[in-house]
Short mmCIF file of C-alpha atoms (C1' of nucleotides) in Angstrom, two decimals:
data_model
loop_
_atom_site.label_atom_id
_atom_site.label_comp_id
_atom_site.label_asym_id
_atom_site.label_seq_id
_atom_site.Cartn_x
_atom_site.Cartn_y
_atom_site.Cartn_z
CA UNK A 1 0.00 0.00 0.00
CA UNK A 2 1.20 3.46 -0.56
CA UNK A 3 -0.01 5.91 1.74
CA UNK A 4 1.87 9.40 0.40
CA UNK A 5 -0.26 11.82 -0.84
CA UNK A 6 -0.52 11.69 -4.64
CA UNK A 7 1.13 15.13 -4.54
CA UNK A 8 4.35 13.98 -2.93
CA UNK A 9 4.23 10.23 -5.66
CA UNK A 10 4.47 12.59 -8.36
CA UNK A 11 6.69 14.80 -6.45
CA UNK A 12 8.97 12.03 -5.74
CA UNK A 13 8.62 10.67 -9.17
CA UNK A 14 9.77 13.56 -10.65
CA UNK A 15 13.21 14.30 -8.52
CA UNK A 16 14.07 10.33 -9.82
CA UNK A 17 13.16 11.57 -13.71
CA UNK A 18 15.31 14.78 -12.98
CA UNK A 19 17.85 13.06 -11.18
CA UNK A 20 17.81 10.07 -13.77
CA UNK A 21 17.87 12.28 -16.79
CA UNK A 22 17.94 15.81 -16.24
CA UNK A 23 15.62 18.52 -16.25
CA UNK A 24 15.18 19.08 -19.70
CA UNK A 25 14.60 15.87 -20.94
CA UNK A 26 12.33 14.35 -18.90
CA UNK A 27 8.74 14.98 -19.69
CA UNK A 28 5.67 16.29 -17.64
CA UNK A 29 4.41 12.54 -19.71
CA UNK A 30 6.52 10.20 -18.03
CA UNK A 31 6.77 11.19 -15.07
CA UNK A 32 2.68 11.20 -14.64
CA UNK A 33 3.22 7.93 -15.97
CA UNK A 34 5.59 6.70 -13.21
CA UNK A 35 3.32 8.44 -10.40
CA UNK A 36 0.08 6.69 -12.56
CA UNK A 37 -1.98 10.05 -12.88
CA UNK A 38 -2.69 12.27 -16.26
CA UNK A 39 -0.51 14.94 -17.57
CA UNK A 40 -2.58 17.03 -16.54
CA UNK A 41 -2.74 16.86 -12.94
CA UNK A 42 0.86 17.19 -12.30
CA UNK A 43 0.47 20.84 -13.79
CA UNK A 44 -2.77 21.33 -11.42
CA UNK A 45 -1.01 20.57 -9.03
CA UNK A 46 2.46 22.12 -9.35
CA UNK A 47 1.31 25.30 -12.15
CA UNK A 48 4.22 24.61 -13.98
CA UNK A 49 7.11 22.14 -14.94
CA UNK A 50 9.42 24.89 -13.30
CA UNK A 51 7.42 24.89 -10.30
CA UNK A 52 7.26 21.00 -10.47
CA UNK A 53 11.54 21.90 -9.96
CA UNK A 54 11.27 24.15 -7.21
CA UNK A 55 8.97 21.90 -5.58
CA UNK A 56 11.85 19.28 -6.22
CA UNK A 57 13.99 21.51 -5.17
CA UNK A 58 13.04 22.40 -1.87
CA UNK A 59 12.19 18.61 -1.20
CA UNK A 60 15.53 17.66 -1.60
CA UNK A 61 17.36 20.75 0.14
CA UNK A 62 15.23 20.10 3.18
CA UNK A 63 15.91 16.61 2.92
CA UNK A 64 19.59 16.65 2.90
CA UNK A 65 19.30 19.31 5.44
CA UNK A 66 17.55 17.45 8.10
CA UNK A 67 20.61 14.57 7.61
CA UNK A 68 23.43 16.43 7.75
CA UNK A 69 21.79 18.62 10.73
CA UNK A 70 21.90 14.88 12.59
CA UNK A 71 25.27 15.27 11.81
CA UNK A 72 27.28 18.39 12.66
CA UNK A 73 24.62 17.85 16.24
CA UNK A 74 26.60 14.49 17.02
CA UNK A 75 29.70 16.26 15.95
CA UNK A 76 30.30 13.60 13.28
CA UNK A 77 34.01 13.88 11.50
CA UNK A 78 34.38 10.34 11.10
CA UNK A 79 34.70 9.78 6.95
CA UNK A 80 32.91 6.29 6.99
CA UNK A 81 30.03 7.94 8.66
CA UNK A 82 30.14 10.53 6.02
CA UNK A 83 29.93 7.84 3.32
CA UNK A 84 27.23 5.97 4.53
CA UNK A 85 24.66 8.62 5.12
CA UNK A 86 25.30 10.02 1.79
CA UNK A 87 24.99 6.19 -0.04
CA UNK A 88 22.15 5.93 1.68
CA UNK A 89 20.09 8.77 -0.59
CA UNK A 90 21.15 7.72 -3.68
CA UNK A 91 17.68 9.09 -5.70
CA UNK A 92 18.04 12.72 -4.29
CA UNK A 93 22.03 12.38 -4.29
CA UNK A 94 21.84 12.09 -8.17
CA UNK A 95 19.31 14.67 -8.43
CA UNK A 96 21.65 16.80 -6.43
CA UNK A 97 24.21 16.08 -8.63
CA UNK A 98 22.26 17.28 -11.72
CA UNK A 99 21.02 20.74 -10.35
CA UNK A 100 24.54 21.23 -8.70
CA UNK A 101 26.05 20.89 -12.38
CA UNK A 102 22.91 22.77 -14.51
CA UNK A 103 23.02 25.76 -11.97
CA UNK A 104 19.92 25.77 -10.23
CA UNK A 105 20.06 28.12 -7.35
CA UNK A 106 18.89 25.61 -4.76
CA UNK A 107 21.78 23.67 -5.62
CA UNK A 108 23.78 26.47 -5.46
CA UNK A 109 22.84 27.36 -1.63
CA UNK A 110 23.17 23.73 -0.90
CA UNK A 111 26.94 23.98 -1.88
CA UNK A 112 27.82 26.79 -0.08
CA UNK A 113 25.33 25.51 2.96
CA UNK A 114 27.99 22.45 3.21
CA UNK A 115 31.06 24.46 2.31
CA UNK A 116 30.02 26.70 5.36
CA UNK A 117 29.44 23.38 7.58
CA UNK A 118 32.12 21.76 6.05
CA UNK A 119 34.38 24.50 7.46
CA UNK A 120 32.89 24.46 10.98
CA UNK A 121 33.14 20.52 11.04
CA UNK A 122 37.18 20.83 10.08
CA UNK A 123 37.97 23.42 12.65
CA UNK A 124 36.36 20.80 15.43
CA UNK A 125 38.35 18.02 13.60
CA UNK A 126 41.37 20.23 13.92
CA UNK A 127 41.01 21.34 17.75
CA UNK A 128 40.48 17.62 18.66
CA UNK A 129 43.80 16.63 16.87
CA UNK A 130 42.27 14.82 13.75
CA UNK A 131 43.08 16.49 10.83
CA UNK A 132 45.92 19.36 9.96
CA UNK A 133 45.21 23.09 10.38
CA UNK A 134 45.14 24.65 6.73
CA UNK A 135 46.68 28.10 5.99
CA UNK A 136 43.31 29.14 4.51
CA UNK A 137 40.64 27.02 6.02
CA UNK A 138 37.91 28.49 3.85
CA UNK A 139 39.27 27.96 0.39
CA UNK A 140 39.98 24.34 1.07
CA UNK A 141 36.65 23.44 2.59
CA UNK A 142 35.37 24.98 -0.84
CA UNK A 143 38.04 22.65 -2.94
CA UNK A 144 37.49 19.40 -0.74
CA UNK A 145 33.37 20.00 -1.04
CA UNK A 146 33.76 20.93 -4.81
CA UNK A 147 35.96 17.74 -5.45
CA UNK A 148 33.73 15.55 -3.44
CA UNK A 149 30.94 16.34 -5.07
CA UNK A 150 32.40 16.92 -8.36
CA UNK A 151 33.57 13.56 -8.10
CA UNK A 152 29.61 11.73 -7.81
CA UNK A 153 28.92 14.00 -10.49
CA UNK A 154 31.43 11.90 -12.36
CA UNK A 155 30.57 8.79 -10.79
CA UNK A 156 29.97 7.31 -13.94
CA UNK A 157 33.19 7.46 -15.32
CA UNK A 158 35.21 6.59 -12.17
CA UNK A 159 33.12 3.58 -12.27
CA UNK A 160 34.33 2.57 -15.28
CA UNK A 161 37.80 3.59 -14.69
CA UNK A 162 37.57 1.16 -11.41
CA UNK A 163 35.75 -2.05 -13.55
CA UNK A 164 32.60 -1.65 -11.43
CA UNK A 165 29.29 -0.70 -10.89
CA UNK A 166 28.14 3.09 -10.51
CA UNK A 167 27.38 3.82 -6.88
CA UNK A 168 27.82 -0.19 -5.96
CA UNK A 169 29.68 -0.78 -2.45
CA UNK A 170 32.76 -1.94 -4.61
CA UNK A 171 32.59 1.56 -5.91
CA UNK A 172 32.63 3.23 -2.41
CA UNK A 173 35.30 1.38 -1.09
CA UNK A 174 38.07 1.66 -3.72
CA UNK A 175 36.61 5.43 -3.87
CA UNK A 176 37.19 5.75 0.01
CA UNK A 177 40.31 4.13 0.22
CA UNK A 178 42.04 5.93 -2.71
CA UNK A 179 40.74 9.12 -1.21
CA UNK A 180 42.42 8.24 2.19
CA UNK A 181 45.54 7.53 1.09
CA UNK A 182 45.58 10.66 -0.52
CA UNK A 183 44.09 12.88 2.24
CA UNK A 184 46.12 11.26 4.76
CA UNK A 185 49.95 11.75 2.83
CA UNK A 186 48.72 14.04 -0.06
CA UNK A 187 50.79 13.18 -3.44
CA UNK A 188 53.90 15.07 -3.47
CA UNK A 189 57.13 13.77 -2.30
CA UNK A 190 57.72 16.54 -0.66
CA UNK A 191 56.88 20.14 -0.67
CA UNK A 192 58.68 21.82 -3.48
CA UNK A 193 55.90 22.74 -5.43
CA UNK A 194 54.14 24.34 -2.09
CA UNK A 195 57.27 26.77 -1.48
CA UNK A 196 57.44 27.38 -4.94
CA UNK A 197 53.74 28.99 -5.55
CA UNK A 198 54.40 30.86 -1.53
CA UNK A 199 57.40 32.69 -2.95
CA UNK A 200 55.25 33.69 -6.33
CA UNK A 201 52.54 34.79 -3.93
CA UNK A 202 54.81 36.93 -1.76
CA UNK A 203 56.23 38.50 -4.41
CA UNK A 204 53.41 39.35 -6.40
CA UNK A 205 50.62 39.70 -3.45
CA UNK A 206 47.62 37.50 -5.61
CA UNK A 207 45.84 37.46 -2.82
CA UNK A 208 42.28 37.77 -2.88
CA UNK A 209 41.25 41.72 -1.78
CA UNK A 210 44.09 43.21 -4.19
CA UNK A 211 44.10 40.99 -7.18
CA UNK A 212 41.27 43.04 -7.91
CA UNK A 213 42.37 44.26 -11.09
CA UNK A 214 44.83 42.85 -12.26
CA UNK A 215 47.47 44.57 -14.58
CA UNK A 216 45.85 43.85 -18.47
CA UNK A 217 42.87 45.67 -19.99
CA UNK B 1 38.49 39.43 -41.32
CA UNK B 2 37.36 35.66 -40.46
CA UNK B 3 39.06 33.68 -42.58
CA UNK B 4 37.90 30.52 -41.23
CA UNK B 5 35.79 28.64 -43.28
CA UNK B 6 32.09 28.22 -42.97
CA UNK B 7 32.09 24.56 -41.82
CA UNK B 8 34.64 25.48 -38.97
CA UNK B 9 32.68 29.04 -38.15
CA UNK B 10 29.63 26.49 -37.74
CA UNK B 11 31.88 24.12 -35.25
CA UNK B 12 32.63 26.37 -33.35
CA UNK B 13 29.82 28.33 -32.64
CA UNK B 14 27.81 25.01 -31.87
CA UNK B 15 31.16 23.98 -29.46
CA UNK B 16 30.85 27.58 -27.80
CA UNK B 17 26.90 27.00 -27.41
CA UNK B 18 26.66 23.57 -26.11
CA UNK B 19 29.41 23.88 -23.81
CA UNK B 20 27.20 27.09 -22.70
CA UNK B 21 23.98 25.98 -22.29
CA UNK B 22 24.53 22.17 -23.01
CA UNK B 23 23.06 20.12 -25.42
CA UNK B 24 19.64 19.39 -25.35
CA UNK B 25 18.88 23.59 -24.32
CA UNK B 26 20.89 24.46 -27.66
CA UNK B 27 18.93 25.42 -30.61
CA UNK B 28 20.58 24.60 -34.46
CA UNK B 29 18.27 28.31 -34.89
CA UNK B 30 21.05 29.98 -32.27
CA UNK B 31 24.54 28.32 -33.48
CA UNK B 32 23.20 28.85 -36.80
CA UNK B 33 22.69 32.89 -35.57
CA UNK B 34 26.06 33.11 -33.97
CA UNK B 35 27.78 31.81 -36.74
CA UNK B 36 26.27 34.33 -39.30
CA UNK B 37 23.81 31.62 -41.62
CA UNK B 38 20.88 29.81 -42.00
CA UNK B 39 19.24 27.08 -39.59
CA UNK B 40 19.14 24.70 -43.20
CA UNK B 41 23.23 25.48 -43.48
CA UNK B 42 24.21 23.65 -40.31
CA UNK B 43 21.90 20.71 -41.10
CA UNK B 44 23.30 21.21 -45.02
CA UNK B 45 26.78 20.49 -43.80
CA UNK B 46 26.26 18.54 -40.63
CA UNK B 47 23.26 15.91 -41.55
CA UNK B 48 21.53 16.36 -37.77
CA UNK B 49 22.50 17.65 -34.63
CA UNK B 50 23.71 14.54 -33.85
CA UNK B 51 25.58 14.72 -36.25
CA UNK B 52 26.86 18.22 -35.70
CA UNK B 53 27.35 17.16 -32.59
CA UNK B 54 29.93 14.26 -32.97
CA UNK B 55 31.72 16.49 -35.50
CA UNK B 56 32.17 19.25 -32.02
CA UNK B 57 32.83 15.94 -30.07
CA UNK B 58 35.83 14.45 -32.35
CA UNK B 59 37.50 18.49 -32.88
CA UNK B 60 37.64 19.07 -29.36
CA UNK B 61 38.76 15.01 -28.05
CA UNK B 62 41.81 16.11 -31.20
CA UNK B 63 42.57 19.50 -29.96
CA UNK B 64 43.22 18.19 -26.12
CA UNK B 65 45.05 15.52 -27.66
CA UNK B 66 47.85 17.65 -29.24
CA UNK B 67 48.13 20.01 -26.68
CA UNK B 68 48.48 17.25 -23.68
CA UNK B 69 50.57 15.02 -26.53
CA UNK B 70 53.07 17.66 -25.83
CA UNK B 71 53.21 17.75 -22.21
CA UNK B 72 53.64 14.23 -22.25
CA UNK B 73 56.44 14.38 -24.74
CA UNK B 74 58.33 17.25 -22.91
CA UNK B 75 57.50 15.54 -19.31
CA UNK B 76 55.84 18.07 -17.66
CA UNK B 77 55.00 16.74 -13.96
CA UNK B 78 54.77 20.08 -13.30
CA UNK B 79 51.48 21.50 -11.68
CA UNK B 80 51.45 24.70 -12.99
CA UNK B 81 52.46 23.91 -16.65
CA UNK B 82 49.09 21.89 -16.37
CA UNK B 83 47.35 24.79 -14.90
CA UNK B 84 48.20 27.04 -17.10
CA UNK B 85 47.63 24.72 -20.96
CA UNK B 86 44.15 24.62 -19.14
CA UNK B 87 43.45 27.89 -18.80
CA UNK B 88 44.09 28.35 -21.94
CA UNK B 89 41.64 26.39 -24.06
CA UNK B 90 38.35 27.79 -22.00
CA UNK B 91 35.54 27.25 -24.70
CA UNK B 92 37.01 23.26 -25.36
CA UNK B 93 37.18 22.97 -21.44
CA UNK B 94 33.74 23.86 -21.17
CA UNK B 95 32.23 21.77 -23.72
CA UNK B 96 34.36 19.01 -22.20
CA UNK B 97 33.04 19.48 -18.85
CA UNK B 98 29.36 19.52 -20.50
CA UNK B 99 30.17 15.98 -22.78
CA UNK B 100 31.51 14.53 -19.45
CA UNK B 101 28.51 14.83 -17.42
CA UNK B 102 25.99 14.06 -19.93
CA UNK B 103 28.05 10.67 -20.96
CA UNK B 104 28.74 11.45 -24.59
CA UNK B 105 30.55 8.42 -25.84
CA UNK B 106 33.73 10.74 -26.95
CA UNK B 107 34.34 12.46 -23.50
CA UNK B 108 34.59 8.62 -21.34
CA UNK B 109 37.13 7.69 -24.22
CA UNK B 110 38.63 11.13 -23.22
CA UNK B 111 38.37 10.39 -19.31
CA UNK B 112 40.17 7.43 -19.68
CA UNK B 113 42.84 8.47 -21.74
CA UNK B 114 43.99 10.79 -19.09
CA UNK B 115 43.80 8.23 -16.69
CA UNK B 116 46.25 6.66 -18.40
CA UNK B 117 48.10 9.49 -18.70
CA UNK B 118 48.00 10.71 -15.74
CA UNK B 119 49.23 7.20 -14.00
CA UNK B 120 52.15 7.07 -16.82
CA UNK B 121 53.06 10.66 -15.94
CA UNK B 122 52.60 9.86 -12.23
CA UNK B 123 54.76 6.71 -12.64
CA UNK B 124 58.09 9.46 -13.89
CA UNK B 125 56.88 11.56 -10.89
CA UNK B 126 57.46 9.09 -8.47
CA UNK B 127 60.79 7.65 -10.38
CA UNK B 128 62.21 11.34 -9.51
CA UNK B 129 61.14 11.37 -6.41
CA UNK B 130 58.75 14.00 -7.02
CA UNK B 131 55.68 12.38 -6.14
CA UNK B 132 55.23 9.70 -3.43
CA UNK B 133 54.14 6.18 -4.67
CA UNK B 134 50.58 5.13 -3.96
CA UNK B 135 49.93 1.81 -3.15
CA UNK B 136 47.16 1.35 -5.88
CA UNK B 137 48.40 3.51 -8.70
CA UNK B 138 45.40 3.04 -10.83
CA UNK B 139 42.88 3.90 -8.49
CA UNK B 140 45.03 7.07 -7.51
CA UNK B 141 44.74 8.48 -10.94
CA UNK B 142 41.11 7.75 -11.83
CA UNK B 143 40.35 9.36 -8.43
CA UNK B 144 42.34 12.31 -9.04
CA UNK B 145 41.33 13.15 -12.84
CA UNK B 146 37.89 12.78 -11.09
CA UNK B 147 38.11 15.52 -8.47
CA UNK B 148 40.39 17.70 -11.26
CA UNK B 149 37.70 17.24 -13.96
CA UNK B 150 34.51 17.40 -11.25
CA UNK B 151 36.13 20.49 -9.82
CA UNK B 152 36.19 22.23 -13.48
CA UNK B 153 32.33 21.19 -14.13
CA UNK B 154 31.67 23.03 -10.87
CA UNK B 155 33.72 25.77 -11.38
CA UNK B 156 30.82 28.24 -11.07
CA UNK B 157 30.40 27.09 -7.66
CA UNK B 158 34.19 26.92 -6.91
CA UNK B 159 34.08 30.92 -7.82
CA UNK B 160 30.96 31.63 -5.80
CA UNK B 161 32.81 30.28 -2.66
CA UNK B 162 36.11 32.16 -3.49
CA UNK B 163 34.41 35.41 -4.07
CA UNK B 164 36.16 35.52 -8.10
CA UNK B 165 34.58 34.74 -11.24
CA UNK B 166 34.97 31.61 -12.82
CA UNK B 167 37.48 30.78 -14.71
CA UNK B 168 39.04 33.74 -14.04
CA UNK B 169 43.21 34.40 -12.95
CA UNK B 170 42.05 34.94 -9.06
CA UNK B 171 40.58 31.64 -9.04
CA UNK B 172 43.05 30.03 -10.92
CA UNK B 173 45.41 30.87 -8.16
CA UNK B 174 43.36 30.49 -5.24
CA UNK B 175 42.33 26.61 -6.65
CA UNK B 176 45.95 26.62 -7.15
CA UNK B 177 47.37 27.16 -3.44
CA UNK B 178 44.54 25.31 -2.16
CA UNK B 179 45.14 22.18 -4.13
CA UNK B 180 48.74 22.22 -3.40
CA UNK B 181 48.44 22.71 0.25
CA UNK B 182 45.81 19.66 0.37
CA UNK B 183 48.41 17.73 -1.93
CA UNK B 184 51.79 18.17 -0.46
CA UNK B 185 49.80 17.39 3.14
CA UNK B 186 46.61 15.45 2.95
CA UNK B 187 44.15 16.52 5.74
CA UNK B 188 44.15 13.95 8.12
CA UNK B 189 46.65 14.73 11.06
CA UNK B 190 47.84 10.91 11.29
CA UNK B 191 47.06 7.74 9.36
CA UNK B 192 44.19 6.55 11.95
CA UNK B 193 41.30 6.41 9.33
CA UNK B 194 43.88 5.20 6.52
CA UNK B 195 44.99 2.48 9.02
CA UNK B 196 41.09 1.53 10.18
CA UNK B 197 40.55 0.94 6.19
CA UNK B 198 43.01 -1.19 5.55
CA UNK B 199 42.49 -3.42 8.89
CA UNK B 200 38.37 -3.72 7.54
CA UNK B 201 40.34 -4.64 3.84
CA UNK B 202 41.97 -6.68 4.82
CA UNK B 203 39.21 -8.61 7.21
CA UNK B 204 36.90 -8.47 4.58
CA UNK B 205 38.43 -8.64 1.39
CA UNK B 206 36.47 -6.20 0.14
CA UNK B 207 39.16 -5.40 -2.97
CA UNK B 208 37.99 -6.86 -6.04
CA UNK B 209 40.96 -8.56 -7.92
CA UNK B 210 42.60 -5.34 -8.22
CA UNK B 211 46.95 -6.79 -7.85
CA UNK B 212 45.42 -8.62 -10.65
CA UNK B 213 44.21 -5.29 -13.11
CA UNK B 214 46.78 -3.15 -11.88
CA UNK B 215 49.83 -4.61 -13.55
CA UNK B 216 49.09 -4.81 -17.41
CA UNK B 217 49.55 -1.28 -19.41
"C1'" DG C 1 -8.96 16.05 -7.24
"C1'" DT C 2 -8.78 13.88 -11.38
"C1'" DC C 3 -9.57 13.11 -16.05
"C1'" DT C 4 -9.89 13.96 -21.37
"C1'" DA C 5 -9.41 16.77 -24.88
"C1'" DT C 6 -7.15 20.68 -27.20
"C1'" DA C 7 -4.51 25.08 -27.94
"C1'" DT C 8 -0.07 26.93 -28.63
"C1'" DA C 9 4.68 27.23 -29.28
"C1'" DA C 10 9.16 25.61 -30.49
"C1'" DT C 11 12.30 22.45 -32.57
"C1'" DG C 12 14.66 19.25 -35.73
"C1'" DA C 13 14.50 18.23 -40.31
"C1'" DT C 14 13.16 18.52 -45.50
"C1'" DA C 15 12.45 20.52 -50.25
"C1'" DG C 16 13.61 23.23 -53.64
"C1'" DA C 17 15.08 27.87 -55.65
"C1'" DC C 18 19.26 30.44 -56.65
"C1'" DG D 1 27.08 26.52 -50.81
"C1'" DT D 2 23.55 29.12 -49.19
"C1'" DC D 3 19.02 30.66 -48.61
"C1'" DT D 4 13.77 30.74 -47.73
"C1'" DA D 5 9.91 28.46 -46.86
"C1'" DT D 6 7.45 24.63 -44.74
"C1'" DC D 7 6.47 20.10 -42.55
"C1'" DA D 8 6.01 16.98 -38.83
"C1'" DT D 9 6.77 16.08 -34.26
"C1'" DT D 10 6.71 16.88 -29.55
"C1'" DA D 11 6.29 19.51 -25.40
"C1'" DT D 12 4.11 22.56 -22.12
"C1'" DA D 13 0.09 24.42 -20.79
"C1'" DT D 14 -5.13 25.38 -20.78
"C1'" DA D 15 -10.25 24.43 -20.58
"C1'" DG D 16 -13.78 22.24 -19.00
"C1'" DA D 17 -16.39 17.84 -17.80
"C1'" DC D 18 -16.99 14.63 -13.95
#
DNA sequence: GTCTATATAATGATAGAC
DNA sequence: GTCTATCATTATATAGAC
């Protein structure tokens, strides 16, 4: 028996179309099809196919919001935890993945929402001795969030570049265990490279506030 | 004075525009516009979109071939040599990033032939003791071209958190120092998480067959 | 709330003149 | 090679019965 509303079965319908396919090629059609109502009630119901999105939109926002809430309470910096919780929303995970990448500005608060938490999460993980105090914690909670979630947007190919399944448990453990190695020693031998680009930005100042302008134009 | 031919002017407006907007919201009507002729003249010379398409698909997987074909030739290990032949190709990066995430057939042949690259250039890194050796190479690179190439296709994002526009020489640098920092380092302030994995590994053989696929190539 | 039409708009593709 | 029509399809969205 399914007891949701028939609102939410088309709702929910839709954010696995959009997630599945994208926005603009699934079809107001199929996915009244896959909720088992007419065209025509999904639009008296949501006005629009755009409002059909923000209704997704929302739905999935709050959804990942409530989780990771759960999380930062119980002061969670344990990857494996991470991991988990995310596997475990795979439908609104890959509809994440496809706003995050078309630019829809839910997905765009949810980024920055994590980067923020992201950040707050690190500087507990750093006072209790777990990870390594960054010179600028902001711009590397942006990189780590943008290459973890860049990555699943990807998923596809990095399944085939392992020999396995997209978003199987194979997947997640030679994804965890690759990204471990390299979070926990990084890839450089040692860190040439690092003093290099600090002497270029001493000498030229590229920080943020002045590099304003810029010399060109 | 353009002195490109028509074909080509066609190519590369429809590159410029899909990358853009991707490919399904791309109208023959608007390449057809920016390149100065008809809506008949692209399908004239092009057969379909599809078609039009694969030809954008094939100029751009040839273009990033000779430009990383020379890296590879000179050697370059070096970060900011890779940076920089980036930068410098923005419309074929975009469109890349666009193929990637939608699956077109060219851009996973594309994927994995930096993969390869990337683990054959990693391979030199390590021989002069640049780079520290992983202990599955294979996995390294696929995860890394994943985060570089997810990180690109969220590059918006990426800017929005820095403060910079996208793509521009601010973010180029702050992605830059970030990266590096994260690279030469890792995160994690010991190998506790990196040393949980590989006791659960090594319980559970979770690690399919992969001292068997790493070898070959 | 839910359905069955139907209107309207846009797009990929074709035909044929020049 | 290049253009101007035009067709055929498909999608969103509307109107109104039940």
């Amino acid at each position: 028996m399914d007891d949701r509303t028939t609102k939410s079965r088309i709702r929910d319908a839709a954010i696995h179309r959009f997630g599945e396919v994208g926005f603009e090629r699934a079809t107001i059609r199929e996915i009244a099809a896959d909720a088992d109502v007419s065209p025509g009630l999904v639009l008296h119901h949501f006005g629009s196919k755009a409002g059909l999105r923000e209704a997704c939109d929302e739905h999935v926002v709050a959804s990942f919001g409530a989780s990771r809430a759960e999380m930062v309470e119980t002061g969670t910096t344990d990857p494996f935890a991470t991991l988990a919780a995310l596997r475990e929303e795979e439908p609104h995970l890959r509809y994440l993945m496809r706003a995050l990448r078309d630019g829809s500005p839910a997905a765009a608060r949810l980024f920055d929402e994590v980067v923020r938490e992201s950040e707050a999460m690190t500087a507990l993980g750093v006072e209790a001795g777990i990870l390594r105090p960054s010179e600028h914690p902001h711009d590397q909670a942006v990189l780590l969030v943008a290459w973890q979630f860049g990555a699943l947007a990807l998923a596809e190919h990095m399944a085939r570049g392992f020999g396995v399944e997209p978003f199987s448990d194979e997947m997640t453990a030679r994804v965890g265990r690759a990204a471990l190695e390299v979070l926990s020693h990084g890839v450089f031998a040692d860190t040439r490279y690092e003093d290099a680009w600090r002497r270029l930005d001493e000498a030229a100042d590229v920080t943020p506030a002045d590099a304003a302008e810029g010399e060109s134009e």
